[in-house]
Every structure is written in C-alpha cells, then in structure tokens.
Tab-separated table of C-alpha atoms in Angstrom:
chain	number	residue	atom	x	y	z
A	1	PHE	CA	18.906	-17.062	-5.420
A	2	ASN	CA	16.534	-19.257	-6.678
A	3	HIS	CA	13.363	-16.161	-5.190
A	4	PHE	CA	10.272	-17.790	-6.646
A	5	ASP	CA	11.011	-21.543	-4.849
A	6	ILE	CA	11.208	-19.459	-1.880
A	7	LEU	CA	8.782	-17.894	-2.200
A	8	MET	CA	6.292	-21.090	-3.703
A	9	ASN	CA	7.288	-23.389	-0.844
A	10	HIS	CA	7.074	-20.819	2.587
A	11	LEU	CA	4.062	-20.379	2.096
A	12	ASP	CA	2.102	-21.282	4.996
A	13	ASP	CA	4.516	-19.063	7.109
A	14	THR	CA	1.973	-17.744	9.604
A	15	ALA	CA	4.503	-15.769	11.704
A	16	ILE	CA	3.396	-11.936	12.410
A	17	VAL	CA	6.353	-9.248	12.203
A	18	ALA	CA	6.780	-5.826	12.307
A	19	THR	CA	7.458	-3.755	9.180
A	20	ASP	CA	8.123	-0.388	9.348
A	21	ALA	CA	5.193	1.369	7.236
A	22	GLY	CA	7.478	4.229	6.585
A	23	GLU	CA	4.240	7.476	7.305
A	24	TRP	CA	1.540	4.947	8.208
A	25	GLY	CA	4.170	3.936	11.198
A	26	ILE	CA	4.511	0.183	11.552
A	27	TRP	CA	2.846	-2.606	9.843
A	28	TYR	CA	2.309	-6.363	11.314
A	29	ARG	CA	2.209	-8.648	8.752
A	30	ALA	CA	2.764	-13.269	8.066
A	31	VAL	CA	6.142	-13.530	6.486
A	32	SER	CA	4.740	-15.125	3.671
A	33	ASP	CA	2.571	-11.568	2.860
A	34	ASP	CA	5.599	-9.259	3.577
A	35	ILE	CA	7.447	-11.649	0.555
A	36	ILE	CA	4.512	-11.122	-1.818
A	37	GLU	CA	4.125	-8.176	-1.106
A	38	GLU	CA	7.451	-6.950	-1.807
A	39	ALA	CA	8.175	-10.298	-4.753
A	40	LYS	CA	8.938	-9.762	-8.884
A	41	TRP	CA	8.155	-12.475	-10.254
A	42	LYS	CA	10.450	-12.693	-13.823
A	43	ASP	CA	6.508	-13.522	-15.494
A	44	GLU	CA	3.357	-12.962	-15.785
A	45	ASP	CA	3.206	-17.756	-15.260
A	46	ASP	CA	5.107	-17.858	-12.463
A	47	LYS	CA	2.665	-14.753	-10.449
A	48	ASN	CA	0.509	-16.726	-11.879
A	49	LYS	CA	1.240	-19.636	-10.691
A	50	THR	CA	1.779	-18.081	-6.985
A	51	ILE	CA	-1.597	-16.434	-7.028
A	52	ASP	CA	-3.540	-19.511	-7.903
A	53	GLU	CA	-1.658	-21.217	-4.788
A	54	VAL	CA	-2.982	-18.274	-2.796
A	55	ILE	CA	-6.696	-17.779	-3.587
A	56	THR	CA	-6.878	-22.127	-2.692
A	57	LYS	CA	-4.370	-23.260	-0.429
A	58	HIS	CA	-3.403	-20.002	1.661
A	59	ASN	CA	-6.595	-17.308	1.348
A	60	TYR	CA	-6.141	-16.512	5.142
A	61	LEU	CA	-2.936	-13.962	3.840
A	62	ARG	CA	-3.703	-10.700	2.663
A	63	SER	CA	-2.790	-11.269	-0.941
A	64	ALA	CA	-5.226	-13.414	-1.262
A	65	TYR	CA	-7.301	-10.609	-1.039
A	66	THR	CA	-5.629	-8.135	-2.485
A	67	ILE	CA	-5.232	-9.849	-5.739
A	68	LEU	CA	-9.382	-9.605	-5.825
A	69	SER	CA	-9.137	-6.248	-7.329
A	70	LYS	CA	-6.695	-6.820	-10.201
A	71	ILE	CA	-6.860	-10.468	-12.056
A	72	GLN	CA	-10.203	-11.773	-14.092
A	73	PRO	CA	-12.782	-13.762	-12.587
A	74	LYS	CA	-11.755	-17.082	-12.707
A	75	GLU	CA	-15.550	-20.370	-11.936
A	76	LYS	CA	-12.540	-22.353	-10.854
A	77	TYR	CA	-11.677	-19.561	-7.401
A	78	TYR	CA	-15.752	-18.655	-6.955
A	79	PRO	CA	-16.019	-21.434	-4.083
A	80	TYR	CA	-12.788	-19.839	-2.835
A	81	ILE	CA	-13.772	-16.719	-2.529
A	82	LYS	CA	-16.604	-17.065	-1.360
A	83	ASN	CA	-15.205	-18.163	1.692
A	84	MET	CA	-13.872	-15.857	2.225
A	85	ALA	CA	-16.513	-12.951	1.274
A	86	ILE	CA	-18.657	-14.874	3.536
A	87	ARG	CA	-16.910	-16.204	7.934
A	88	GLU	CA	-16.330	-14.751	10.190
A	89	ARG	CA	-13.554	-11.511	10.958
A	90	LYS	CA	-10.440	-12.445	12.591
A	91	SER	CA	-8.530	-10.703	15.777
A	92	ILE	CA	-4.767	-10.545	16.041
A	93	GLY	CA	-2.930	-13.384	15.234
A	94	ASP	CA	-5.563	-15.749	14.345
A	95	TYR	CA	-4.608	-15.723	10.284
A	96	SER	CA	-7.584	-17.609	9.810
A	97	LYS	CA	-11.037	-15.156	9.631
A	98	PRO	CA	-10.078	-11.216	7.009
A	99	TRP	CA	-9.826	-8.304	8.489
A	100	ILE	CA	-12.159	-5.943	7.981
A	101	GLY	CA	-9.703	-3.991	5.639
A	102	ASP	CA	-9.656	-7.511	3.926
A	103	LEU	CA	-13.050	-7.577	3.262
A	104	GLU	CA	-13.857	-5.139	0.425
A	105	PHE	CA	-11.471	-6.353	-1.680
A	106	ALA	CA	-13.322	-10.623	-1.363
A	107	LEU	CA	-16.709	-8.728	-2.150
A	108	PHE	CA	-15.384	-7.182	-5.124
A	109	GLY	CA	-13.751	-10.513	-6.404
A	110	LEU	CA	-17.298	-12.124	-5.566
A	111	ALA	CA	-19.129	-8.919	-7.456
A	112	SER	CA	-17.165	-9.760	-10.042
A	113	PHE	CA	-18.337	-13.034	-10.847
A	114	LYS	CA	-22.355	-10.951	-11.443
A	115	LYS	CA	-23.684	-14.598	-9.667
A	116	ARG	CA	-27.391	-12.602	-8.761
A	117	ASP	CA	-27.422	-14.432	-5.864
A	118	ASP	CA	-25.056	-13.192	-4.415
A	119	ILE	CA	-25.930	-9.319	-4.890
A	120	ARG	CA	-27.617	-9.945	-1.321
A	121	VAL	CA	-24.976	-10.859	0.824
A	122	ILE	CA	-22.075	-8.079	-0.829
A	123	LYS	CA	-25.152	-5.168	0.135
A	124	ASP	CA	-25.526	-7.510	3.558
A	125	LEU	CA	-21.910	-6.798	4.293
A	126	LEU	CA	-21.595	-3.475	2.772
A	127	ILE	CA	-24.281	-2.326	4.736
A	128	SER	CA	-23.383	-3.982	7.888
A	129	ASN	CA	-19.532	-1.997	7.032
A	130	ALA	CA	-20.505	1.167	5.724
A	131	TRP	CA	-18.845	2.392	8.822
A	132	SER	CA	-15.886	1.104	6.890
A	133	MET	CA	-15.904	1.413	3.605
A	134	SER	CA	-13.021	2.668	1.803
A	135	GLU	CA	-12.286	3.348	-2.043
A	136	ILE	CA	-13.192	-0.294	-3.770
A	137	SER	CA	-16.484	-0.479	-2.333
A	138	PHE	CA	-17.506	2.170	-3.996
A	139	LYS	CA	-15.869	0.996	-6.832
A	140	LEU	CA	-17.537	-2.061	-7.193
A	141	MET	CA	-21.094	-0.493	-6.817
A	142	LYS	CA	-20.047	1.602	-9.526
A	143	GLU	CA	-18.304	-1.802	-12.104
A	144	PHE	CA	-21.384	-4.263	-10.479
A	145	PRO	CA	-23.899	-1.844	-10.949
A	146	ASP	CA	-27.244	-3.196	-8.717
A	147	THR	CA	-30.537	-1.568	-7.268
A	148	ALA	CA	-30.089	-2.965	-4.270
A	149	TYR	CA	-27.235	-0.955	-3.973
A	150	LEU	CA	-28.594	2.154	-2.955
A	151	GLU	CA	-29.584	0.441	-0.316
A	152	VAL	CA	-26.404	0.928	0.873
A	153	PHE	CA	-26.245	4.483	-0.144
A	154	GLU	CA	-28.763	5.797	2.246
A	155	THR	CA	-26.615	3.744	4.909
A	156	TYR	CA	-23.915	4.938	4.662
A	157	TYR	CA	-25.171	8.832	3.923
A	158	LYS	CA	-27.319	8.998	6.377
A	159	ARG	CA	-24.847	7.065	9.243
A	160	ASN	CA	-21.094	7.798	7.991
A	161	PHE	CA	-21.011	10.264	5.815
A	162	TYR	CA	-20.412	13.146	7.606
A	163	ARG	CA	-18.850	12.210	10.257
A	164	ASN	CA	-15.631	9.979	8.160
A	165	ILE	CA	-14.893	13.248	6.398
A	166	CYS	CA	-14.581	15.273	10.100
A	167	ILE	CA	-13.019	11.997	11.930
A	168	ASN	CA	-10.571	12.351	9.150
A	169	LYS	CA	-10.370	15.429	7.973
A	170	SER	CA	-10.333	14.073	4.039
A	171	VAL	CA	-12.901	14.465	1.491
A	172	ASP	CA	-11.371	11.824	-0.877
A	173	ASN	CA	-14.013	9.072	0.856
A	174	ALA	CA	-17.185	11.327	0.515
A	175	ILE	CA	-15.907	11.718	-3.609
A	176	HIS	CA	-15.644	8.221	-4.614
A	177	PHE	CA	-19.329	8.007	-2.804
A	178	VAL	CA	-20.704	11.351	-5.131
A	179	GLN	CA	-19.444	10.172	-7.422
A	180	THR	CA	-20.445	6.434	-7.994
A	181	VAL	CA	-23.858	7.379	-6.646
A	182	ALA	CA	-24.429	10.288	-9.316
A	183	SER	CA	-24.044	7.441	-11.957
A	184	TYR	CA	-26.700	5.266	-10.665
A	185	LYS	CA	-28.784	8.420	-12.300
A	186	SER	CA	-32.390	7.281	-10.152
A	187	TYR	CA	-34.562	9.357	-8.046
A	188	ARG	CA	-33.744	7.739	-5.487
A	189	SER	CA	-29.713	8.747	-5.513
A	190	ALA	CA	-30.811	12.284	-6.701
A	191	LYS	CA	-32.317	12.493	-3.138
A	192	ILE	CA	-29.109	12.092	-1.690
A	193	LEU	CA	-26.570	13.863	-3.994
A	194	ASP	CA	-30.011	16.675	-3.496
A	195	SER	CA	-29.426	16.043	0.501
A	196	ILE	CA	-25.763	17.056	0.028
A	197	LEU	CA	-25.622	19.840	-2.403
A	198	ASN	CA	-28.224	21.971	-0.239
A	199	ARG	CA	-26.532	20.972	2.694
A	200	LYS	CA	-26.454	24.484	4.456
A	201	PRO	CA	-23.530	24.259	5.682
A	202	PHE	CA	-22.023	22.571	3.314
A	203	ILE	CA	-19.911	20.563	6.107
A	204	ASN	CA	-20.115	21.152	9.895
A	205	CYS	CA	-16.714	20.825	10.976
A	206	PRO	CA	-13.366	22.768	9.249
A	207	VAL	CA	-12.492	20.196	6.604
A	208	ASP	CA	-11.518	21.918	2.997
A	209	THR	CA	-14.080	20.922	1.248
A	210	GLY	CA	-14.298	23.532	-2.558
A	211	TRP	CA	-13.156	19.833	-3.790
A	212	LEU	CA	-15.904	17.699	-2.869
A	213	GLU	CA	-18.320	20.158	-3.265
A	214	GLU	CA	-16.857	20.843	-7.157
A	215	GLU	CA	-16.072	17.344	-7.902
A	216	LEU	CA	-20.876	16.654	-6.109
A	217	ILE	CA	-21.532	19.121	-9.703
A	218	TYR	CA	-19.708	18.439	-11.972
A	219	ALA	CA	-20.775	14.499	-11.126
A	220	ILE	CA	-24.380	15.255	-11.353
A	221	TRP	CA	-23.224	17.557	-14.283
A	222	ASN	CA	-21.545	14.513	-15.973
A	223	ASN	CA	-25.047	11.640	-15.900
A	224	PRO	CA	-27.623	13.996	-17.567
A	225	CYS	CA	-30.343	11.705	-16.014
A	226	ASP	CA	-34.194	12.872	-15.469
A	227	ALA	CA	-34.343	11.750	-12.673
A	228	TYR	CA	-31.266	14.960	-12.835
A	229	LEU	CA	-33.517	17.544	-14.072
A	230	LYS	CA	-33.910	19.935	-11.467
A	231	LEU	CA	-29.863	18.935	-10.165
A	232	ARG	CA	-28.688	20.334	-13.103
A	233	ARG	CA	-30.902	23.168	-13.291
A	234	GLN	CA	-29.320	24.291	-10.317
A	235	ILE	CA	-25.961	23.886	-11.027
A	236	ASP	CA	-25.700	24.519	-14.440
A	237	TRP	CA	-24.344	28.745	-13.321
A	238	LYS	CA	-21.323	26.964	-11.476
A	239	VAL	CA	-20.459	24.555	-14.598
A	240	LYS	CA	-20.310	27.515	-16.835
A	241	ASP	CA	-17.906	29.260	-14.185
A	242	TYR	CA	-15.967	26.625	-13.540
A	243	GLU	CA	-14.839	25.964	-17.064
A	244	LYS	CA	-14.594	29.856	-17.763
A	245	ASN	CA	-12.197	29.731	-14.528
A	246	ARG	CA	-10.809	26.404	-15.241
A	247	PHE	CA	-6.554	27.332	-17.032
A	248	THR	CA	-5.462	24.863	-20.522
A	249	LEU	CA	-2.329	24.802	-20.703
A	250	PRO	CA	-0.811	25.591	-23.960
A	251	SER	CA	-0.199	23.315	-26.520
A	252	VAL	CA	3.640	21.870	-27.395
A	253	ASP	CA	5.214	19.471	-29.407
A	254	PRO	CA	6.426	16.426	-28.221
A	255	ILE	CA	9.659	15.415	-27.460
A	256	GLU	CA	10.918	12.334	-28.257
A	257	LEU	CA	12.433	10.513	-25.091
A	258	PRO	CA	14.183	6.934	-26.741
A	259	ALA	CA	12.421	4.214	-26.237
A	260	ASP	CA	12.226	1.813	-22.892
A	261	THR	CA	13.987	-1.246	-23.200
A	262	SER	CA	14.494	-2.212	-19.534
A	263	ILE	CA	12.327	-5.646	-18.323
A	264	GLU	CA	9.901	-4.416	-16.601
A	265	LYS	CA	8.630	-6.141	-13.368
A	266	ILE	CA	6.362	-7.570	-12.518
A	267	ARG	CA	4.590	-7.167	-9.126
A	268	TRP	CA	1.683	-8.073	-6.597
C-alpha cells in the first residue's frame, strides 16, 4: 500500500466528513485534512514534499494552517501565507476561507518572516479577533515581540481577560497572557500586570485562580526591569513564601534503560 502516493494524489478531495473527537464530540474535516492528521511519513523528505504541496496548492485545508507554527519561514511560501492571513474567513463547507481558529496559525507563520510592514496587519487582525485568541497568538507576540502588540494586550485585557476565564471556567489562556505581557518589560505592560495583581476580588466568578496568581507573580519576578520595581517589592514576600513551601524531590541514581531503536514516526 503506497500511502504517500494516495495522499499526494488526493489532496484536492474537499469532501467533509464527521470524525470522532472523543471527549471533544464530533469534528467536521475535509477528507484530506483527516488523512494528513492521521498520516505517518517514511522520512522528512516526503513530509516536506507534502508541506510544499499543501501550502502552495491546497492552502484552503486546515493542515496548511496548523503546520505554520512548526516550520521555518521560507521566502517562497511568504505570498501564500500572507494571503492565508488576510483573506476572509469561511462559513461551514466553504474551504476558500480560513476558520477563525486557523487565523492564528496564519498570523504566526506571517510573523515568523519578521517583515516590518506586516506588523500592522498582524496587530489589527489580533485586535479584531481578540475574543478568540489562544496560546498560539500569545506565542506569536512572545517569540516575535513588537511594541505595537501592547495595544493588543490592552484590548484583550479590557474586553476579554476576565470574561474568558469565567465563561471557560479555565485560567490556561490567562496564564499565557500574563507570561507574554510580562516579557515586554514596559510601563504599559506593568500597568496591566498591576491591575490584575491588585484587583479586588482577584476573580469575580467561581473559578480556582490559585495557579493563575502564582504564575502572575513569577511572571513579574522572572522579568526584572525598572518598570516592575514597584510590583517586585510588593510580591517579594510572596515569592519567598512560594519558595519556602516548594517541595523538591530527592535526587536518585539514574536508571539505565535500553536504547530505543524503534523508527521514529514522522507526523504532521
């Protein structure tokens, strides 16, 4: 069975099928996307051929978006990725436009080229879709920082930070947010961190925020700068308290395990 040939010759199959996503319910995917998601390549060369084909000829597929956070920027891909980022979003069944969740991957891929002219495009799209930002957007602004993104932080904090915590009953996104904001080490980022740290009550909905508070304090502590001096003085005792109560596992002699000689599975 020649898996690679079957895959490469049927990438244009855009029929949408329902797939079992376990605890996530049902996902609707293009056949090509489902095959790519489940595929294994015999070597990186074959995988790179698939990446090239998907990005240059089939970039309406979700796979074209998700791969962008995993590959190095190649100039030949730039016009395709730029188009993927700025074209209108699609409705169900229309594979000519990206899902809103896929837009983040396109923006990450675009940001990786570090072209100054793209900063405004990326910033505006992040702001207009701030309500749906997830870890990949915060990773973008952390790995490819620019002061223009401070406006994104301010918009997200004002409109979406607390709302998303309370609606999703989760602090995961909030932790990515505070870690990214803290990395900017500016007086504008300090203002956001100060507002979160000193808000009373800390969160006004029934969500466990102990983890968020600890990560916020360490985000400030691990990014020393003049802008954070006041905040660092405020949290000094808290950091000492965390460290005093931190449990460290005793060291043990390493166990010699047999070398893993199995062939590594190359996945998307």
